[in-house]
Short mmCIF file of C-alpha atoms and ligand atoms in Angstrom, two decimals:
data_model
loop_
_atom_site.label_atom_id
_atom_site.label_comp_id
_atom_site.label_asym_id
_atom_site.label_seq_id
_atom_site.Cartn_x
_atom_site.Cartn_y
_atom_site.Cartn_z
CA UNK A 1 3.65 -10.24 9.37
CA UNK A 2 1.49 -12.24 11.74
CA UNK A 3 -2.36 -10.18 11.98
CA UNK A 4 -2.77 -8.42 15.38
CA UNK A 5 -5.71 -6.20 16.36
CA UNK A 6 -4.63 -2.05 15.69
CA UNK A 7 -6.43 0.70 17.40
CA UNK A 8 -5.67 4.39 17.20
CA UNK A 9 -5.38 6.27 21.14
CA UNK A 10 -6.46 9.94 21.30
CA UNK A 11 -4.83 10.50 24.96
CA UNK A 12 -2.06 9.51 27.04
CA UNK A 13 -4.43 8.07 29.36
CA UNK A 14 -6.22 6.05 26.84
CA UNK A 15 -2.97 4.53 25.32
CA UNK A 16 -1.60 3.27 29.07
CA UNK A 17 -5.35 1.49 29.44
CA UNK A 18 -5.35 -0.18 25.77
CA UNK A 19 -1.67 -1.34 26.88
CA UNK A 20 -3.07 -2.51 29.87
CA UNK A 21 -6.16 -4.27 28.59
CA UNK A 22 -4.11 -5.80 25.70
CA UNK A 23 -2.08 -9.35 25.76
CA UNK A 24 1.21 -9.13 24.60
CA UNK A 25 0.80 -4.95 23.44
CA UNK A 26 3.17 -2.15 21.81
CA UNK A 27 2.97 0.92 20.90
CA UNK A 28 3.45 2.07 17.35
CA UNK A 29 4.66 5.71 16.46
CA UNK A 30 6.27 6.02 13.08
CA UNK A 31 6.40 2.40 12.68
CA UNK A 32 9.83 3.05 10.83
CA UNK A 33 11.37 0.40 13.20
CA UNK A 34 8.46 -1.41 14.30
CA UNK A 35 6.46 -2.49 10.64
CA UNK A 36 9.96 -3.78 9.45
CA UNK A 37 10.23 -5.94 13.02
CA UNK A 38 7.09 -7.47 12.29
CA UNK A 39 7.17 -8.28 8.75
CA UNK A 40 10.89 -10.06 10.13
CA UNK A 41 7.85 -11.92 12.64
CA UNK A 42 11.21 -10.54 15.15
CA UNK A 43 7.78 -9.01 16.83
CA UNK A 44 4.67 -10.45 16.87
CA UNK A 45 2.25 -8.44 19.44
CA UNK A 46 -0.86 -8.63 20.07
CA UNK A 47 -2.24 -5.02 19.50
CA UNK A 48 -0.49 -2.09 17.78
CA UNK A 49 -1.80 0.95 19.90
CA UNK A 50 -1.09 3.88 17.28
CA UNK A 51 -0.17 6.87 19.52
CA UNK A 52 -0.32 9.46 16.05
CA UNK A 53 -3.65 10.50 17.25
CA UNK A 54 -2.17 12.03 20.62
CA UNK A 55 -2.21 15.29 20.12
CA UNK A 56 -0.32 16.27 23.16
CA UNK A 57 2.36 14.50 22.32
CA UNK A 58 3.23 16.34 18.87
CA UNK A 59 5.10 19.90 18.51
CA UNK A 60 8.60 21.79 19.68
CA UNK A 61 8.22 24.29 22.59
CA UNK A 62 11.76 26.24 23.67
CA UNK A 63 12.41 28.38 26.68
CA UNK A 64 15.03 30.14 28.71
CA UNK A 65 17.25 27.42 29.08
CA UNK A 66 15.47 24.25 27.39
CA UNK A 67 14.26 22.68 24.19
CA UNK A 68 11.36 20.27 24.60
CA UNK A 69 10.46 17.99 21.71
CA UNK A 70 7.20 15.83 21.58
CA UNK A 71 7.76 12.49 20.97
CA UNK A 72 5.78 12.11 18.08
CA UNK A 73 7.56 15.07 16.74
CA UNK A 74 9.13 13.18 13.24
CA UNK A 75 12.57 13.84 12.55
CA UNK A 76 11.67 15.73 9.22
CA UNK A 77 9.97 18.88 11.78
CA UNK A 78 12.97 18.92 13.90
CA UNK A 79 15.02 19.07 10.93
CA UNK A 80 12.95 21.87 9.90
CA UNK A 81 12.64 24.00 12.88
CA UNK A 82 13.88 27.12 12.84
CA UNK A 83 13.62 27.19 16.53
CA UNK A 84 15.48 23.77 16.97
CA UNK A 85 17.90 25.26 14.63
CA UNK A 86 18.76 28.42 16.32
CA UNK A 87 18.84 26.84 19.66
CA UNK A 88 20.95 23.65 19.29
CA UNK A 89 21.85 24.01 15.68
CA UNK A 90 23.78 19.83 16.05
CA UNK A 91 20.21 18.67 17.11
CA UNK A 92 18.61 19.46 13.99
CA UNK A 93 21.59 18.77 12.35
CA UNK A 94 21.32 15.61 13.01
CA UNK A 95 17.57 14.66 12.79
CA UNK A 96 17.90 15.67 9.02
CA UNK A 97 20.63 13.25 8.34
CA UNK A 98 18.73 10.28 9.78
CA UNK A 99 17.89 7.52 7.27
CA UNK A 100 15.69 9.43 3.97
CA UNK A 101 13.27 12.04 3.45
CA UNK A 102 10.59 9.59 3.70
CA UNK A 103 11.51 7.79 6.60
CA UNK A 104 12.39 11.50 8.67
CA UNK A 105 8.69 12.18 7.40
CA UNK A 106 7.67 9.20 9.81
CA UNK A 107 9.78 8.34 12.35
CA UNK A 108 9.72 10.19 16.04
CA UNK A 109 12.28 11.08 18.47
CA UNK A 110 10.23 9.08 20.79
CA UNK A 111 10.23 5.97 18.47
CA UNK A 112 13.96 6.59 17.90
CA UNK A 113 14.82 6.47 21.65
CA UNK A 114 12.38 3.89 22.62
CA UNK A 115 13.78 1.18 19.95
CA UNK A 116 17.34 1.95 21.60
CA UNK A 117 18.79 0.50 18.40
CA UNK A 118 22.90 0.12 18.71
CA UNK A 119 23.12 2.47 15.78
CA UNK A 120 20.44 5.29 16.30
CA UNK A 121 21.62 9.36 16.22
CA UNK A 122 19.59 10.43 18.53
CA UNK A 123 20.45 8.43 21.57
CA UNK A 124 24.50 9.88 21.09
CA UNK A 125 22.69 13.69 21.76
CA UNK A 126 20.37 12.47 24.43
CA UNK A 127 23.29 11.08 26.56
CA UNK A 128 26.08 14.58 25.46
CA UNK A 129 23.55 17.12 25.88
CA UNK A 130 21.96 15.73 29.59
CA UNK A 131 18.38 15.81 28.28
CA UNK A 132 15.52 14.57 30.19
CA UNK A 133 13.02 12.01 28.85
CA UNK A 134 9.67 12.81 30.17
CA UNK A 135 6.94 9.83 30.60
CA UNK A 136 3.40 9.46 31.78
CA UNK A 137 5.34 8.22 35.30
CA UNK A 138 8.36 10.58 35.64
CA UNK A 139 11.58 12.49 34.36
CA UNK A 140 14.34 10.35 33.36
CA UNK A 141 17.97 11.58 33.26
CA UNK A 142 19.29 10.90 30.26
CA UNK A 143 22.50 9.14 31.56
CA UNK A 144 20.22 6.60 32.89
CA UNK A 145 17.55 5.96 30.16
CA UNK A 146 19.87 3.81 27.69
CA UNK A 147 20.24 0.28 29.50
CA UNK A 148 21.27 -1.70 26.91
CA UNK A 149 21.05 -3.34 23.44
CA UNK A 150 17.05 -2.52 22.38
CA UNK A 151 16.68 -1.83 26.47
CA UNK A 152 15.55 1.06 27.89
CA UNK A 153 14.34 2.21 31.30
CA UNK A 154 10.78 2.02 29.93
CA UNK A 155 8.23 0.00 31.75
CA UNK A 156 5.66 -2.02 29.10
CA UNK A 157 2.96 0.14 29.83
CA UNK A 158 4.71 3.77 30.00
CA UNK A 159 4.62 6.40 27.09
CA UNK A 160 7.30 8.87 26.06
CA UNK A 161 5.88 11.93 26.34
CA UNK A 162 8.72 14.22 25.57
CA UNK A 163 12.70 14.82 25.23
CA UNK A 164 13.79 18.14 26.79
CA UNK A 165 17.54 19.53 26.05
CA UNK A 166 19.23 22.26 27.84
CA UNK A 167 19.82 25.28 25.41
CA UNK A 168 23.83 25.70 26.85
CA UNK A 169 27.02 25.02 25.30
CA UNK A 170 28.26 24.49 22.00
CA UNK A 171 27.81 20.84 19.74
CA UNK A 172 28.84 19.02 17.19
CA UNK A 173 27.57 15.89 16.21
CA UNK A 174 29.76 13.69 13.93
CA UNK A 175 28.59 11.00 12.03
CA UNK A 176 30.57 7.91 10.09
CA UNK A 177 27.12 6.79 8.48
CA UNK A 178 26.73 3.04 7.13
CA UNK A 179 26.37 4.50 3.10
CA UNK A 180 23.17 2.27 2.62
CA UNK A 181 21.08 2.64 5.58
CA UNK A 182 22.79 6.35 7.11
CA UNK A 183 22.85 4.78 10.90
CA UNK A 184 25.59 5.12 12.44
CA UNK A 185 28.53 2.76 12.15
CA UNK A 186 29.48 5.68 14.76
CA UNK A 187 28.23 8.62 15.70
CA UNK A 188 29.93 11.07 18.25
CA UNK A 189 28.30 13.98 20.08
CA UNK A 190 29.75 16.60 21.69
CA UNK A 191 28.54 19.19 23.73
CA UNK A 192 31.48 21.78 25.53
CA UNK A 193 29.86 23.34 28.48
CA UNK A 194 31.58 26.52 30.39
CA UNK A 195 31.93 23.95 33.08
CA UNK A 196 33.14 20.79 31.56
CA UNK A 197 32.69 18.52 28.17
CA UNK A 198 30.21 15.52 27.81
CA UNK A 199 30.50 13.03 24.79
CA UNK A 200 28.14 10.85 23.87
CA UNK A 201 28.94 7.44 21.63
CA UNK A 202 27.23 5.95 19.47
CA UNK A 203 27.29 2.80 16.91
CA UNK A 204 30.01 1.81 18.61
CA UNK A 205 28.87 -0.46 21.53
CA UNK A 206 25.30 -2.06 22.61
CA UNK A 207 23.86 0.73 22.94
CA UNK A 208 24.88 4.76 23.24
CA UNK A 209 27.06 5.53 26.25
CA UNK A 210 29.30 8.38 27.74
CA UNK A 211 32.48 8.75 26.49
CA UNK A 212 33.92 9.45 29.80
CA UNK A 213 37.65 9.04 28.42
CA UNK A 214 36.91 11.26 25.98
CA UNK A 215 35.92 13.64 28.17
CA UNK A 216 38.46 13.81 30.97
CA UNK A 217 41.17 14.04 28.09
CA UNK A 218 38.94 16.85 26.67
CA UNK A 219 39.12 18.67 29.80
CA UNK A 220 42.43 18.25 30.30
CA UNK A 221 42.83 20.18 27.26
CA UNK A 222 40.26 21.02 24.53
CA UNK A 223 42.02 19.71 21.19
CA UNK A 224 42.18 16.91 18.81
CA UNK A 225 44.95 15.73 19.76
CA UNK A 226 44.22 15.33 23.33
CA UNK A 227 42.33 12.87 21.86
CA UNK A 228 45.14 10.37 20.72
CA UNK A 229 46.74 9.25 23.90
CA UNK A 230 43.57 7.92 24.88
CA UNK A 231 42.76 4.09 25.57
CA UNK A 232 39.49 2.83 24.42
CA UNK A 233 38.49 -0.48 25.47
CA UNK A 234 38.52 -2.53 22.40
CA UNK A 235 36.52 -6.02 23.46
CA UNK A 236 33.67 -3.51 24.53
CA UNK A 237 32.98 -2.33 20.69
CA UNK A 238 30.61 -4.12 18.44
CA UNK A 239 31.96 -5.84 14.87
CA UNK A 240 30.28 -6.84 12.01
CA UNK A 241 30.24 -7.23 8.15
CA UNK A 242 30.51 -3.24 8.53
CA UNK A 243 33.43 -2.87 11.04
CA UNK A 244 35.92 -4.71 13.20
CA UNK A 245 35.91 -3.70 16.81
CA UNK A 246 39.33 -1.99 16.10
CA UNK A 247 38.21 -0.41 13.60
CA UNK A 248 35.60 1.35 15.92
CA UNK A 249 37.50 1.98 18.08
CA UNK A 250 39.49 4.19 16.18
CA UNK A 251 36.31 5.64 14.14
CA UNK A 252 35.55 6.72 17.61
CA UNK A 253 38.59 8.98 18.21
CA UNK A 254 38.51 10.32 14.79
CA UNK A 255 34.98 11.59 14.95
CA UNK A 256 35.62 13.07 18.05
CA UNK A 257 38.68 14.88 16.91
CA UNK A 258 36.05 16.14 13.70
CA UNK A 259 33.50 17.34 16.42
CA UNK A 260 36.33 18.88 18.56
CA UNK A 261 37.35 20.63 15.54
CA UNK A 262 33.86 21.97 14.77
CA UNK A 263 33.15 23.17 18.76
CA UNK A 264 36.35 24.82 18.72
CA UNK B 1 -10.85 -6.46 9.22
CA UNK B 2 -11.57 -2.77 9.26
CA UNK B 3 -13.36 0.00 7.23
CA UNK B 4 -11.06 2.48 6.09
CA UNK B 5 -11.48 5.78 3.92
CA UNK B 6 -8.99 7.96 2.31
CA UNK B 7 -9.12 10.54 -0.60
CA UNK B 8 -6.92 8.79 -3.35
CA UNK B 9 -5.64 10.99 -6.27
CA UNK B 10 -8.97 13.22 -5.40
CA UNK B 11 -11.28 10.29 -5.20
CA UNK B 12 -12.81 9.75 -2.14
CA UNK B 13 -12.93 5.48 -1.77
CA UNK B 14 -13.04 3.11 1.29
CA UNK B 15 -12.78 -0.44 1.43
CA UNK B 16 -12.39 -3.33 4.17
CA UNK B 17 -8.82 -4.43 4.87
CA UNK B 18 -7.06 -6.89 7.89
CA UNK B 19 -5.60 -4.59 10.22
CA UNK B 20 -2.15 -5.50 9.23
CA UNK B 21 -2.88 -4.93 5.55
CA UNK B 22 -0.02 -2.04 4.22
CA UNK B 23 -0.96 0.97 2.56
CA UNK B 24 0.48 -0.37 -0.67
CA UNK B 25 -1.28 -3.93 -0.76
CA UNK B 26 -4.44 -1.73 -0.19
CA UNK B 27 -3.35 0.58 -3.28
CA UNK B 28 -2.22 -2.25 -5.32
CA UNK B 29 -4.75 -5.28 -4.46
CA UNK B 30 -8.00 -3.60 -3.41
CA UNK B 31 -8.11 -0.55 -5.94
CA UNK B 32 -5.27 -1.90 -8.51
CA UNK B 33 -3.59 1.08 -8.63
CA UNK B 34 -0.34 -0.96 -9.46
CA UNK B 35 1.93 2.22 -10.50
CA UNK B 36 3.19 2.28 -6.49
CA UNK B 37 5.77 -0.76 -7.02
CA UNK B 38 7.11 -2.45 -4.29
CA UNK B 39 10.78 -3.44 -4.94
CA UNK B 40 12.00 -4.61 -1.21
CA UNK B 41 9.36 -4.18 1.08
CA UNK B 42 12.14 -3.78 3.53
CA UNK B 43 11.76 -0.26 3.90
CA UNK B 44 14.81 0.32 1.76
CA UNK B 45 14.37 1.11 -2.32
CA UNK B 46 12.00 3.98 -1.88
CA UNK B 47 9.88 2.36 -5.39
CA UNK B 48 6.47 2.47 -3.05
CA UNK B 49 6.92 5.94 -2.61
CA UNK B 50 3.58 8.12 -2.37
CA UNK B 51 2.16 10.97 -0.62
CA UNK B 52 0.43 10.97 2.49
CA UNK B 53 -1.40 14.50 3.43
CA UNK B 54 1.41 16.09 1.09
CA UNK B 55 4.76 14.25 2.23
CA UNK B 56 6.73 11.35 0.87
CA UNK B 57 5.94 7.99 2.70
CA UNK B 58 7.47 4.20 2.16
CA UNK B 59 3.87 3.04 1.36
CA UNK B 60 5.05 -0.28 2.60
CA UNK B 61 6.04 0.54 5.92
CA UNK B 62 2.57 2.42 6.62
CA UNK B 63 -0.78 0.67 6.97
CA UNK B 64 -3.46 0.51 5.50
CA UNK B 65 -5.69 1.68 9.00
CA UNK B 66 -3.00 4.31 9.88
CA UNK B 67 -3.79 6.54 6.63
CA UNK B 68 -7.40 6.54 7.24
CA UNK B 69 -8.63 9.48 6.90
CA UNK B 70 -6.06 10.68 4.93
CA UNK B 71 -4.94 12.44 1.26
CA UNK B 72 -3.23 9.70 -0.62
CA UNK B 73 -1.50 10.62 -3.85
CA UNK B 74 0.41 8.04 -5.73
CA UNK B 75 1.49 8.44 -9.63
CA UNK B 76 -1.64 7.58 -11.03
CA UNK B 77 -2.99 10.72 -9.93
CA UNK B 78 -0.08 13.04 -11.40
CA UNK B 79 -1.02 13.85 -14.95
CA UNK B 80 -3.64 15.91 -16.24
CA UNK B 81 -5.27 13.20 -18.83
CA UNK B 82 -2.97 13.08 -21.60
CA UNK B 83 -0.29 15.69 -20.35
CA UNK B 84 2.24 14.57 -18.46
CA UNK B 85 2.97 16.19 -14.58
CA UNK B 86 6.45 18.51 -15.46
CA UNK B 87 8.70 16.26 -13.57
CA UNK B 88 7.44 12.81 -15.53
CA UNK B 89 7.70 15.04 -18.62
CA UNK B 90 11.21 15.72 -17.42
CA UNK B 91 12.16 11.48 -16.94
CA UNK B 92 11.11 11.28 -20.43
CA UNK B 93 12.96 13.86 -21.97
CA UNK B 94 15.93 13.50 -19.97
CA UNK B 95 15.82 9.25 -20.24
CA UNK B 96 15.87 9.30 -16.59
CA UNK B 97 14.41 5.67 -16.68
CA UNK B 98 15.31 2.26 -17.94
CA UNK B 99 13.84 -0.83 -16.77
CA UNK B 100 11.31 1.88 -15.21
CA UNK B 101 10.75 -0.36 -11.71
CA UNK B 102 11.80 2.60 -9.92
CA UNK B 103 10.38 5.33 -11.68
CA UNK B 104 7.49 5.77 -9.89
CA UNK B 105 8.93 5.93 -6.61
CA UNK B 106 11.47 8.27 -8.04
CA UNK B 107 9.14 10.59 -9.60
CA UNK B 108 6.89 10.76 -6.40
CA UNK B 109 10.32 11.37 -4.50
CA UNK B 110 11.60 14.14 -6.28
CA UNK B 111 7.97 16.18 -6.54
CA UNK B 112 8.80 15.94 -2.47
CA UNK B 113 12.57 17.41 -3.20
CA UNK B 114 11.01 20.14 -5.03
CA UNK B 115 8.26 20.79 -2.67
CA UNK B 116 10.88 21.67 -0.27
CA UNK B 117 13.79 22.58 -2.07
CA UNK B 118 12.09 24.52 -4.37
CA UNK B 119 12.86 24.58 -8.24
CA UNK B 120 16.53 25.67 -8.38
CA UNK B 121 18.29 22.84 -6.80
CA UNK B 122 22.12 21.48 -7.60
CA UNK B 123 23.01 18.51 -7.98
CA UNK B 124 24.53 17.23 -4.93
CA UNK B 125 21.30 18.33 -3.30
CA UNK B 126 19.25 16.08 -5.46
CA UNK B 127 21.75 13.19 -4.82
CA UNK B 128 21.82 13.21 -1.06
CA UNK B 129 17.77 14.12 -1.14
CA UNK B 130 17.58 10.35 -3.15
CA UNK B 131 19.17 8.56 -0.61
CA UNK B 132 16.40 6.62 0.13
CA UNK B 133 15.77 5.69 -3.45
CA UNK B 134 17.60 2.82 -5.74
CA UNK B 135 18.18 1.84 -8.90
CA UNK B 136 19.42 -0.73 -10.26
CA UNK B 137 19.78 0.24 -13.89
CA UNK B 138 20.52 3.95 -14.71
CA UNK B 139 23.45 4.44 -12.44
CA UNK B 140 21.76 7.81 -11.54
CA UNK B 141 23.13 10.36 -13.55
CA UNK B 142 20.07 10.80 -15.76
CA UNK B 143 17.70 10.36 -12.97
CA UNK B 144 19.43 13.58 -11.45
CA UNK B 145 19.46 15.38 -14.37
CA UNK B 146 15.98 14.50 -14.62
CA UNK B 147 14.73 15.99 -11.61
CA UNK B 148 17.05 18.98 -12.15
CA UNK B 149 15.14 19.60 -15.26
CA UNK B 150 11.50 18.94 -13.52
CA UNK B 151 11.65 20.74 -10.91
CA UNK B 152 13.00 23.98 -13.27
CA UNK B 153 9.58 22.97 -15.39
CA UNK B 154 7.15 22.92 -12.00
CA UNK B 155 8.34 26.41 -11.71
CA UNK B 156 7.24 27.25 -14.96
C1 FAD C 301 15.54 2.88 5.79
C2 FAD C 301 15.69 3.35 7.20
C3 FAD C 301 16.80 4.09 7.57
C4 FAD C 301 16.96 4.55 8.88
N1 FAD C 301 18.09 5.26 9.18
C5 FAD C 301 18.27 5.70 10.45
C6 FAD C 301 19.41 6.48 10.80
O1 FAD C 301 20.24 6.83 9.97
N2 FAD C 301 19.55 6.86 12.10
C7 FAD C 301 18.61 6.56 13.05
O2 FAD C 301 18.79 6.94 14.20
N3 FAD C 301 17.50 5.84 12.74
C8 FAD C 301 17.32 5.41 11.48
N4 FAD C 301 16.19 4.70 11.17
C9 FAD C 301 15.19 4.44 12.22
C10 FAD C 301 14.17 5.56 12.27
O3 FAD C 301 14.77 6.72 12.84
C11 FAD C 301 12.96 5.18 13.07
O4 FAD C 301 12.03 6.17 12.81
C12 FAD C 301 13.09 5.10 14.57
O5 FAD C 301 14.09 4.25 14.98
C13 FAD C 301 11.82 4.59 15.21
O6 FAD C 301 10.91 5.63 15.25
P1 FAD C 301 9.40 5.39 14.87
O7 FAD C 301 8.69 6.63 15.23
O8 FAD C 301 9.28 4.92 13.49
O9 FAD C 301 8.97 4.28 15.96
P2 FAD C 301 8.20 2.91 15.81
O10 FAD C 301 8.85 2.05 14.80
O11 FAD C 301 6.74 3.15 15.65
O12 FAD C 301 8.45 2.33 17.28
C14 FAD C 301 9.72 1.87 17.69
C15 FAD C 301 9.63 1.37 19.14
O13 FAD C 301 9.41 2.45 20.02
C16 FAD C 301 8.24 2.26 20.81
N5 FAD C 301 7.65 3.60 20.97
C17 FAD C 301 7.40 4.49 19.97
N6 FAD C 301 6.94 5.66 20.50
C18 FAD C 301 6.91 5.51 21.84
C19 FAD C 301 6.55 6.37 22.92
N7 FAD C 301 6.13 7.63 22.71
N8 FAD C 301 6.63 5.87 24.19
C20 FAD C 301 7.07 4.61 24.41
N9 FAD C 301 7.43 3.76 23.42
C21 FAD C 301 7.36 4.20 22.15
C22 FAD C 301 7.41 1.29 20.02
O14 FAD C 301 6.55 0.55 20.85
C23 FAD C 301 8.47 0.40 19.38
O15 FAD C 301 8.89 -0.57 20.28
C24 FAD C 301 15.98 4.24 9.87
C25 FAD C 301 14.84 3.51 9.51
C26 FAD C 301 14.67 3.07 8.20
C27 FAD C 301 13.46 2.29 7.84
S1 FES C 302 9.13 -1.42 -1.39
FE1 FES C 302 8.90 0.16 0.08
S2 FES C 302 10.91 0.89 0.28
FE2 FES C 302 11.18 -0.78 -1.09
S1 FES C 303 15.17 2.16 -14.16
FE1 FES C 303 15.35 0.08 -13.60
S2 FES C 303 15.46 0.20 -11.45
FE2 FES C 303 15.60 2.25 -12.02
#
């Protein structure tokens, strides 16, 4: 990995102003995602501005109606929290099947959703459950956050502060896990609301989306085999060494049928 | 270049490293601890394993700078002299090693499993808890039993 000059933030503030002052800057959290893009020289900043000294941007707080996660929080705590657990039992669920032990004991929710990578779990639960990403600048609706392959709504210099998820309805999330690294060749999350059912898809194309087929067949009627009537566009889905598009396609329907099965 | 310090194995020590120096080239180069292996340095065999402030880490996908300040333990600082921690009493004993590459990852690994799994764990737990360990000799079965049989010793 190319040298670059690393400095450890204490605030918010004080991370926006090193990313400011810096060249060609990025912020490192975990570094699960980011150390590994270096060493591959597929990113070569300037500065690393290490946001693990921001202690405002650690810890789980729940409410009435919402569960707020830092975004330094690692995956390993949410996995752990009895809070999380209680509350939206598929969120921590899921954090504790990302990658290994010692990669949950590093890598952050706010790292996760930042990198936007194709295959990342928690993007899927961001999109189902209608969370809000919270940043230095503003609230972002989770629908709109995820713009594309590694693209967010992010601007260079704004910070992830937290990820808040409404408390309501019943989820699933169901995983078909790539056996070496556990992302998701595709993940499906499913949340059924008193008023409606929102999916969100992972693995599957450039980056996590709504499954808005899903979902109107789901509200038709809520059973798996609403599910197999419907039409999912096939040139849309990624393929590699791991899976055809086709292939996909169909992992898509069948973990959506498992997560039906598990809300019902 | 920076000035770091960390408490290794108990032992305070600090030392000058580049800013994108890993944890484990500081481990293995500057203080020659050479137990912490690295097998891929792609974040993927789990052979660098150590503890950071009490938690398993991939020592090369940390740096050097970020554990400043820090508790490092890596398997140097295990046994007690001459007698063995329980759990690499319990790789010898149960031949959970062959080539031994990724032995001390594994061993460092599975103290973690225990730490929060506690001692009576079954074996699919221990399998899935490995995930982000490999080897490419044993074919597992001993390494599980292994860690099976150390973490039933750590509980005395
Ligand atoms: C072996 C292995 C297996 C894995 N398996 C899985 C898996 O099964 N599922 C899965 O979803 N992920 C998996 N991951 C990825 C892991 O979850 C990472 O932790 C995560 O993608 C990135 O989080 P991080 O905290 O390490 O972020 P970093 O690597 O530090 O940062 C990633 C990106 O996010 C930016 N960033 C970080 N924090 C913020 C913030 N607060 N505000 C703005 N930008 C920010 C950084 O600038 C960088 O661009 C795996 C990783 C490894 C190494
Ligand atoms: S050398 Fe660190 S995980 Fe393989
Ligand atoms: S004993 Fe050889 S790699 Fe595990």
């Amino acid at each position: 990995m190319y040298n670059f000059s690393y400095q450890k933030v204490s605030s918010v503030a004080d991370a926006v102003e090193a990313m400011q002052k810096s060249e060609d800057g990025k912020f490192v959290a975990g570094g699960q995602t980011m150390l590994p893009t270096m060493k591959h020289r597929l990113a070569s900043p300037s500065d690393l501005i290490d946001l693990a000294g921001v202690g405002e941007l650690v810890g789980i707080s729940v409410d009435e109606e919402t569960v707020t996660i830092g975004a330094m929080t690692s995956h390993a705590a949410v996995a752990a929290s009895s809070e999380v657990q209680d509350a939206i039992p598929a969120l921590a669920k899921l954090a504790g099947n990302i990658g290994d032990p010692a990669v949950r004991n590093r890598g952050t929710i706010g790292g996760s959703i930042a990198n936007n990578d194709p295959a990342a779990d928690y993007p899927a639960a961001v999109i189902a459950l209608g969370a809000t990403v919270t940043t230095n600048k503003r609230d972002i609706p989770g629908d709109e956050f995820f713009i594309g392959m590694f693209e967010t709504a992010l601007a260079e210099d704004e910070v992830i502060v937290s990820v808040s998820f409404p408390k309501a309805g019943t989820a699933a999330y169901m995983k078909f896990e790539n056996p070496a690294s556990r992302y998701a060749i595709v993940g499906v999350f499913l949340v059924k609301f008193i008023d409606g059912v929102r999916v969100g898809v992972t693995g599957a194309t450039a980056c996590a989306h709504r499954g808005m087929r899903l979902e109107e067949a789901l509200n038709g009627s809520f059973t798996a085999d609403a599910i197999d009537s419907v039409e999912l566009p096939i040139e849309k889905m990624n393929a590699d060494i791991h899976a055809s598009a086709e292939y996909r396609a169909h992992l898509v329907k069948v973990m959506t049928k498992r997560a039906v099965e598990a809300c019902a | 270049m920076q000035t770091i310090s960390m408490n290794i194995n108990g032992v305070p020590v600090s030392g000058e490293v580049e800013d994108r120096t890993l944890l484990v080239q500081f481990l293995r180069e500057n203080l020659r601890l050479t137990g912490t292996h690295v097998g891929c340095d792609t974040s993927q065999c789990g052979a660098c394993v150590v503890h950071l402030d009490g938690v398993s880490v991939k020592s090369c996908t940390i740096l050097a700078v970020q554990s400043d300040g820090c508790e490092v333990t890596t398997i140097e600082g295990l046994a007690n002299g001459s007698h063995l921690h329980p759990m690499q009493q319990a790789f010898k004993d149960n031949h959970g090693l062959q080539c031994g590459f990724c032995t001390p990852g594994m061993v460092m690994s599975a103290i973690d499993i225990v730490n929060r799994n506690g001692c009576d764990i079954d074996e699919a737990t221990v399998r899935k808890e490995l995930e982000g360990n490999i080897c490419r000799c044993t074919g597992y079965h001993n390494i599980v039993k292994s860690v099976q049989a150390g973490a039933k010793n750590m509980g005395g």
